[in-house]
Coordinates of C-alpha atoms in Angstrom, one line a residue:
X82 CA 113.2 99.6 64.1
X83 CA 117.0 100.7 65.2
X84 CA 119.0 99.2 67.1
X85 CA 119.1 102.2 69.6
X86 CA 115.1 102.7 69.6
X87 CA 114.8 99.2 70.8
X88 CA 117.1 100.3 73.6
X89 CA 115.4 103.0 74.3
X90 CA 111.9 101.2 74.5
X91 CA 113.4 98.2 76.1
X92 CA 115.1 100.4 79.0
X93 CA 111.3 102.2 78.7
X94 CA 109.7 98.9 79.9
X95 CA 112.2 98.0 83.0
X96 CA 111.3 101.3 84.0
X97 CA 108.1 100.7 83.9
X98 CA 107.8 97.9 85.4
X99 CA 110.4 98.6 88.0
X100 CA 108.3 101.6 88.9
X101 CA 105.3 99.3 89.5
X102 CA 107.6 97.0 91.7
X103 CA 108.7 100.2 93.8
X104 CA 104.8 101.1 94.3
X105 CA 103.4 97.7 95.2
X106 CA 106.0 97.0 97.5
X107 CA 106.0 100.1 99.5
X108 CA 102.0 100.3 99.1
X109 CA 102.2 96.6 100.3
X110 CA 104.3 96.3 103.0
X111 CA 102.6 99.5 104.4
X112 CA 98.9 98.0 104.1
X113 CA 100.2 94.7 105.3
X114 CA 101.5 96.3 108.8
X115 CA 98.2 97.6 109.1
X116 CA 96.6 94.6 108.6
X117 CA 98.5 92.4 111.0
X118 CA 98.7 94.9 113.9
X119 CA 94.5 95.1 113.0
X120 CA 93.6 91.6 112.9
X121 CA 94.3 88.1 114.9
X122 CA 95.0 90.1 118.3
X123 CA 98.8 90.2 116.5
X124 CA 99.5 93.9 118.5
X125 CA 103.7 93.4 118.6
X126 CA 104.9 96.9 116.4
X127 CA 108.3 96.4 117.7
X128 CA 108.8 92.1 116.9
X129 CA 107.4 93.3 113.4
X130 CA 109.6 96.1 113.2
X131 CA 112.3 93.3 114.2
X132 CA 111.1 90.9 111.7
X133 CA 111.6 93.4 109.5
X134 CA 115.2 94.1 110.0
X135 CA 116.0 90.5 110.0
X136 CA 114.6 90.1 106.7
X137 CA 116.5 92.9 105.4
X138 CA 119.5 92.1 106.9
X139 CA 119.8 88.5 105.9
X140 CA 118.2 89.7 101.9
X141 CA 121.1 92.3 101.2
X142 CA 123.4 90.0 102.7
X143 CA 122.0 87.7 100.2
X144 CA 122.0 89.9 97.3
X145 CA 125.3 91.6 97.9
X146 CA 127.8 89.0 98.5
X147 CA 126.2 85.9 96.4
X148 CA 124.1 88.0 93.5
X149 CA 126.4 90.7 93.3
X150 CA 123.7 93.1 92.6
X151 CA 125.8 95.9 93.5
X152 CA 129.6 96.4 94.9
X153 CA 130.5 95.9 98.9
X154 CA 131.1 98.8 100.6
X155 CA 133.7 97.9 103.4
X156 CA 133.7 99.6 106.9
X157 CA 137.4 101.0 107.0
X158 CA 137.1 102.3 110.7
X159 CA 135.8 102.5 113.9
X160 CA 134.5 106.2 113.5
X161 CA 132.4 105.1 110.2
X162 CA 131.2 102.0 111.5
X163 CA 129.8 104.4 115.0
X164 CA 128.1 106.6 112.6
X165 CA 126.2 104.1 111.1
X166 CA 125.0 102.5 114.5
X167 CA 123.7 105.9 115.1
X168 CA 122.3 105.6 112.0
X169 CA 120.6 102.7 112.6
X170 CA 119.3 103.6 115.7
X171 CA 117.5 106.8 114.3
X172 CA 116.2 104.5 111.7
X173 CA 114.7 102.4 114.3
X174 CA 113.2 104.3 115.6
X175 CA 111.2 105.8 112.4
X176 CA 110.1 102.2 111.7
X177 CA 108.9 101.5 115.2
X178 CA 107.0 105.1 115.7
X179 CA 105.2 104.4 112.1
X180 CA 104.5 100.6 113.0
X181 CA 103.3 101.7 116.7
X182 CA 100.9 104.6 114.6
X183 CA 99.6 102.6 112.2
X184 CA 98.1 100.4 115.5
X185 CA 96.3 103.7 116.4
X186 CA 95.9 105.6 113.2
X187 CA 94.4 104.5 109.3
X188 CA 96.8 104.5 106.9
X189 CA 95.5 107.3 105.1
X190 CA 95.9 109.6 107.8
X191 CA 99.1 107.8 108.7
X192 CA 100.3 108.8 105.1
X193 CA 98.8 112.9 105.7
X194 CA 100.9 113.0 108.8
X195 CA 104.2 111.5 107.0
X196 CA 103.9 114.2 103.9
X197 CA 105.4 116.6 106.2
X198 CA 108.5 114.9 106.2
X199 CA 110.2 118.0 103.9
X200 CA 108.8 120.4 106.5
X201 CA 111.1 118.1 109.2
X202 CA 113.9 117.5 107.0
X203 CA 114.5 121.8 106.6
X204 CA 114.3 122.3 109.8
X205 CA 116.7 119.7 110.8
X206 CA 118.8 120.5 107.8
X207 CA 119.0 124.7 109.6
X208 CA 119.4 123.3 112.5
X209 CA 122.3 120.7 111.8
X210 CA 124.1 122.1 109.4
X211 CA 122.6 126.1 108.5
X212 CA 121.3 125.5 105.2
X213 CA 119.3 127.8 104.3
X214 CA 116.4 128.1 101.7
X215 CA 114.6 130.7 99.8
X216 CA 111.7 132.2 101.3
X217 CA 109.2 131.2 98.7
X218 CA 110.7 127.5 99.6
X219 CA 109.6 128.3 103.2
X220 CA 106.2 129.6 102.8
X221 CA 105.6 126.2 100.6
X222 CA 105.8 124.4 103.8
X223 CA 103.2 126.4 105.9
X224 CA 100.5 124.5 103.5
X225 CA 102.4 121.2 104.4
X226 CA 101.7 121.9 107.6
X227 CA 98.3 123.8 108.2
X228 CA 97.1 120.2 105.9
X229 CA 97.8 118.4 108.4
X230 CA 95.7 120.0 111.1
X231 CA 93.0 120.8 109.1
X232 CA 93.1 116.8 108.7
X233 CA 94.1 116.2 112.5
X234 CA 90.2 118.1 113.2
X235 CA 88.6 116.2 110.1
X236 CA 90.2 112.9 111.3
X237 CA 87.0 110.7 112.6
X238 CA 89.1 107.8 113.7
X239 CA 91.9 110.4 115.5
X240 CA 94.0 108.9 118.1
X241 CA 96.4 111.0 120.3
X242 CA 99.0 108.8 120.7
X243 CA 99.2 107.0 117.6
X244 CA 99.1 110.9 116.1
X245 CA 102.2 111.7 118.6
X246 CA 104.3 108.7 117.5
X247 CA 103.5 109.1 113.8
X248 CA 105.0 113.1 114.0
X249 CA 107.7 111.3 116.0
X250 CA 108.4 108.2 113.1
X251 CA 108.1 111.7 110.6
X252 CA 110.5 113.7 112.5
X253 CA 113.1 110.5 113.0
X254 CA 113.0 110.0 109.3
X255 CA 113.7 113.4 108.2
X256 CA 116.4 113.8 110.8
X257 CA 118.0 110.7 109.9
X258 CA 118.3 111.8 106.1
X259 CA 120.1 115.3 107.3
X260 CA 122.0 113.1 110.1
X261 CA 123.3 110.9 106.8
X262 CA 124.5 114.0 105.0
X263 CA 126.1 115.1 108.1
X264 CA 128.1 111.7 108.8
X265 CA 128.7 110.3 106.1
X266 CA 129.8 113.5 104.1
X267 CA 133.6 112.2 103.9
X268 CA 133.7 110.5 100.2
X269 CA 135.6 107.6 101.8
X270 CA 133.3 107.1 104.5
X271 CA 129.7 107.2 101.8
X272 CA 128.0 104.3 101.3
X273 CA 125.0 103.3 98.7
X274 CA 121.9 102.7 100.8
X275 CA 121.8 98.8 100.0
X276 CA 125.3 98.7 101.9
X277 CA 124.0 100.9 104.2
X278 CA 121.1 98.5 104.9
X279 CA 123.2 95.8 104.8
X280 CA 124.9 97.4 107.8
X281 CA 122.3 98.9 109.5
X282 CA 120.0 96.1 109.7
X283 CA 121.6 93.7 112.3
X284 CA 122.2 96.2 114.0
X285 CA 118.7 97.2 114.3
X286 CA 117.8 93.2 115.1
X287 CA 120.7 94.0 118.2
X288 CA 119.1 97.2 119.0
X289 CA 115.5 95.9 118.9
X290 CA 116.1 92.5 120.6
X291 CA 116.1 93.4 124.2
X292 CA 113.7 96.4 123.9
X293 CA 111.4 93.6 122.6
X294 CA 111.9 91.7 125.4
X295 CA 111.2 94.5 128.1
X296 CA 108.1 96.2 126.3
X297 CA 106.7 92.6 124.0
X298 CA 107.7 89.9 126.6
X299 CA 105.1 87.5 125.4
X300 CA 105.5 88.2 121.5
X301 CA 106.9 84.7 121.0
X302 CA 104.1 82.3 123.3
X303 CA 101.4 84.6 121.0
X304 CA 102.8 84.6 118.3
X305 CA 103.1 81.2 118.3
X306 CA 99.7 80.3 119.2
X307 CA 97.9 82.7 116.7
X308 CA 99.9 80.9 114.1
X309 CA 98.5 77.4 115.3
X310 CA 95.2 79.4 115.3
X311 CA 95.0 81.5 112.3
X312 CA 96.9 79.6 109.3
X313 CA 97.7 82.6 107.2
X314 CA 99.4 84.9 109.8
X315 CA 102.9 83.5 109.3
X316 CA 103.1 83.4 106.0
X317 CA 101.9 87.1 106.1
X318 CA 104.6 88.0 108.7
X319 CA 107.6 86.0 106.0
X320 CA 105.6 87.8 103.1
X321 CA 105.8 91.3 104.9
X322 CA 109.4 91.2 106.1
X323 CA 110.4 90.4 102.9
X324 CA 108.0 92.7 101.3
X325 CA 110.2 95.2 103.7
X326 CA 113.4 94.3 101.7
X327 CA 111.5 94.6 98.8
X328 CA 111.0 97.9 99.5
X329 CA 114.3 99.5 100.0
X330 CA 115.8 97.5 97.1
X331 CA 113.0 99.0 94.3
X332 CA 113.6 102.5 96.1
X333 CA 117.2 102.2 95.7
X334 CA 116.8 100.7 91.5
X335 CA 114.3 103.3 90.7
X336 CA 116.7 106.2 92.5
X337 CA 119.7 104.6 90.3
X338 CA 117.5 105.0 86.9
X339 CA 115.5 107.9 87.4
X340 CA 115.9 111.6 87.8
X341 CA 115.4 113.0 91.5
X342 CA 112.5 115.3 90.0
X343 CA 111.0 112.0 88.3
X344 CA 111.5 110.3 91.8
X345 CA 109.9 113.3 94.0
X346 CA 106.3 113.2 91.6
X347 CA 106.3 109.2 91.6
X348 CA 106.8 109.7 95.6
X349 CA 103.4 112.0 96.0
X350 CA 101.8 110.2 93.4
X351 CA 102.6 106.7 95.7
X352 CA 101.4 108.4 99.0
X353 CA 98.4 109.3 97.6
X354 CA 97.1 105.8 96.0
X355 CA 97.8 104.3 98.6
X356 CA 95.4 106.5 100.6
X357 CA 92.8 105.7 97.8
X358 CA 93.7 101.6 98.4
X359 CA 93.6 101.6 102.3
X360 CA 90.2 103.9 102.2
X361 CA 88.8 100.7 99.8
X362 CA 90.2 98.3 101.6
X363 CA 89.8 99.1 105.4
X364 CA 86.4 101.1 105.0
X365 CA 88.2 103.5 107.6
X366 CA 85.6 106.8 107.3
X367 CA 86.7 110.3 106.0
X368 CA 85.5 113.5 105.6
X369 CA 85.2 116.0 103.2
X370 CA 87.7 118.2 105.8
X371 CA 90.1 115.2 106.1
X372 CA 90.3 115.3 102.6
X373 CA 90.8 118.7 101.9
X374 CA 93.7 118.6 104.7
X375 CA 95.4 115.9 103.3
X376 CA 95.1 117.5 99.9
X377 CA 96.7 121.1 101.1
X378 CA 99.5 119.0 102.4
X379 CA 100.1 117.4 98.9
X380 CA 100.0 120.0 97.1
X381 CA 102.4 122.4 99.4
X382 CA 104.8 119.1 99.2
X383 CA 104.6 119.6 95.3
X384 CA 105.2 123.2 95.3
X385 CA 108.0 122.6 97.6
X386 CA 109.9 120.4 95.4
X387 CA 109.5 122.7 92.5
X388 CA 110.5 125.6 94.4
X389 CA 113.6 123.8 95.6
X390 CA 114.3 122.9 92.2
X391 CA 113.8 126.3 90.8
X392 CA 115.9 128.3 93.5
X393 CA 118.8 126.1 93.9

């Protein structure tokens, strides 16, 4: 075997694996929020979505400034450092709609609702900053959408509000990707997402800290007292913020090593299993309509991409 073949397989394998890292920690984390906000009267979206944020925040400081795992990326003025609070604050409030959802909502209908997101992100992207698409582009979006509310009427376990704030954590996160484009368009000013997390995260934990306080007043006393009570719920909650981490740091090694057409498929491909996992794990009941809904969505995301690709 060459030198260069053994290269080639050896950087086949990382991929690989690193792939299967990306899926079981965004599959994870997801199926762990559900399963917290489900069970031991834990019902605090906002403290997890803080917990989160800590995690992350304290992990990229972590991995940036003592494992080096990539460059920092120093704020070099007030005006960058204001557009990433914004930032942050859009991004907030993505996590904490989703979190607040999944309370209402399975996951697997949670996950139809988000596959909209490229239906958000163009219309935020015409909006903001004009860009415009061709029309076969645009009519790939009207199965995105008529999915979804074929699976909203198929949806047995269909809650209004937890639908309202998972559109709403859809909407945030497309508009945040088109608000990044937007502010941090300036070569000087762009950062890599893991120093972006790194300075986005506290101040999310500063963001979220009072607005836990107002809406989750007694998170700590019960939070406390369901750890006394149930012995695996903090570990859970330490495994899940750092699962959180996790999450964004695979995302960000898989986006480094693969193409964005690679990264798209793996994307559908990861929303869809871990509708398959959740219906296994949490029983929640579908329908044939549901189903079919969620399916239309997938497949108009799909054609989407390749149309996007193709008319570029």
């Amino acid at each position: 075997m060459t030198t260069h073949s053994l290269a080639s397989k050896e950087q086949a394998i990382f991929i690989t694996c690193l792939i299967i890292l990306w899926y079981s920690t965004n599959i994870g984390v997801l199926l762990l929020n559900k399963f917290l906000l489900s069970n031991y009267g834990f019902a605090f979206p906002i403290f997890l979505t803080m917990c989160h944020m800590s995690a992350c925040a304290l992990l990229s400081y972590i991995s940036i400034m003592f494992l080096k795992l990539v460059q920092i990326q120093r704020i070099k003025s007030r005006s960058q450092f204001l557009k990433i609070a914004t930032l942050s604050i859009v991004f907030c409030g993505s996590v904490v709609g989703g979190n607040i959802s999944l309370k209402y909502l399975p996951v697997s209908f949670n996950q139809a609702v988000g596959a909209t997101t490229p239906f958000f992100t163009a219309l935020f992207a015409y909006i903001m900053t004009l860009k415009r698409e061709s029309w076969v582009t645009y009519a790939c979006l009207v199965p995105v959408v008529a999915g979804v509310v074929i699976a909203s009427g198929g949806e047995p376990s269909f809650h209004l509000y937890g639908f309202i704030m998972c559109v709403s954590a859809t909407a945030a996160r497309a508009f945040k990707s088109v608000l990044q484009g937007v502010l941090l368009s300036n070569e000087g000013e762009r950062l890599n997402s893991m120093n972006l997390m790194l300075y986005m995260s506290p101040i999310a934990v500063v963001v979220l800290l009072p607005v836990v306080l107002v809406m989750e007043p007694n998170v700590l006393n019960v939070v406390v007292s369901l750890g006394m009570e149930h012995k695996f719920m903090w570990p859970l909650l330490l495994i899940n913020s750092a699962m959180a981490y996790g999450a964004n740091l695979c995302n960000f090694l898989v986006t480094k090593h693969t193409s964005a057409l690679t990264l798209q498929v793996l994307g559908n491909a990861k929303g869809a299993l871990a509708v398959v996992i959740s219906i296994l794990l949490f029983r929640n009941p579908v329908t044939f309509i549901g189903i079919a809904g969620y399916s239309m969505t997938v497949m108009g995301v799909v054609a989407y991409g390749e149309s996007k690709r193709r008319y570029k």
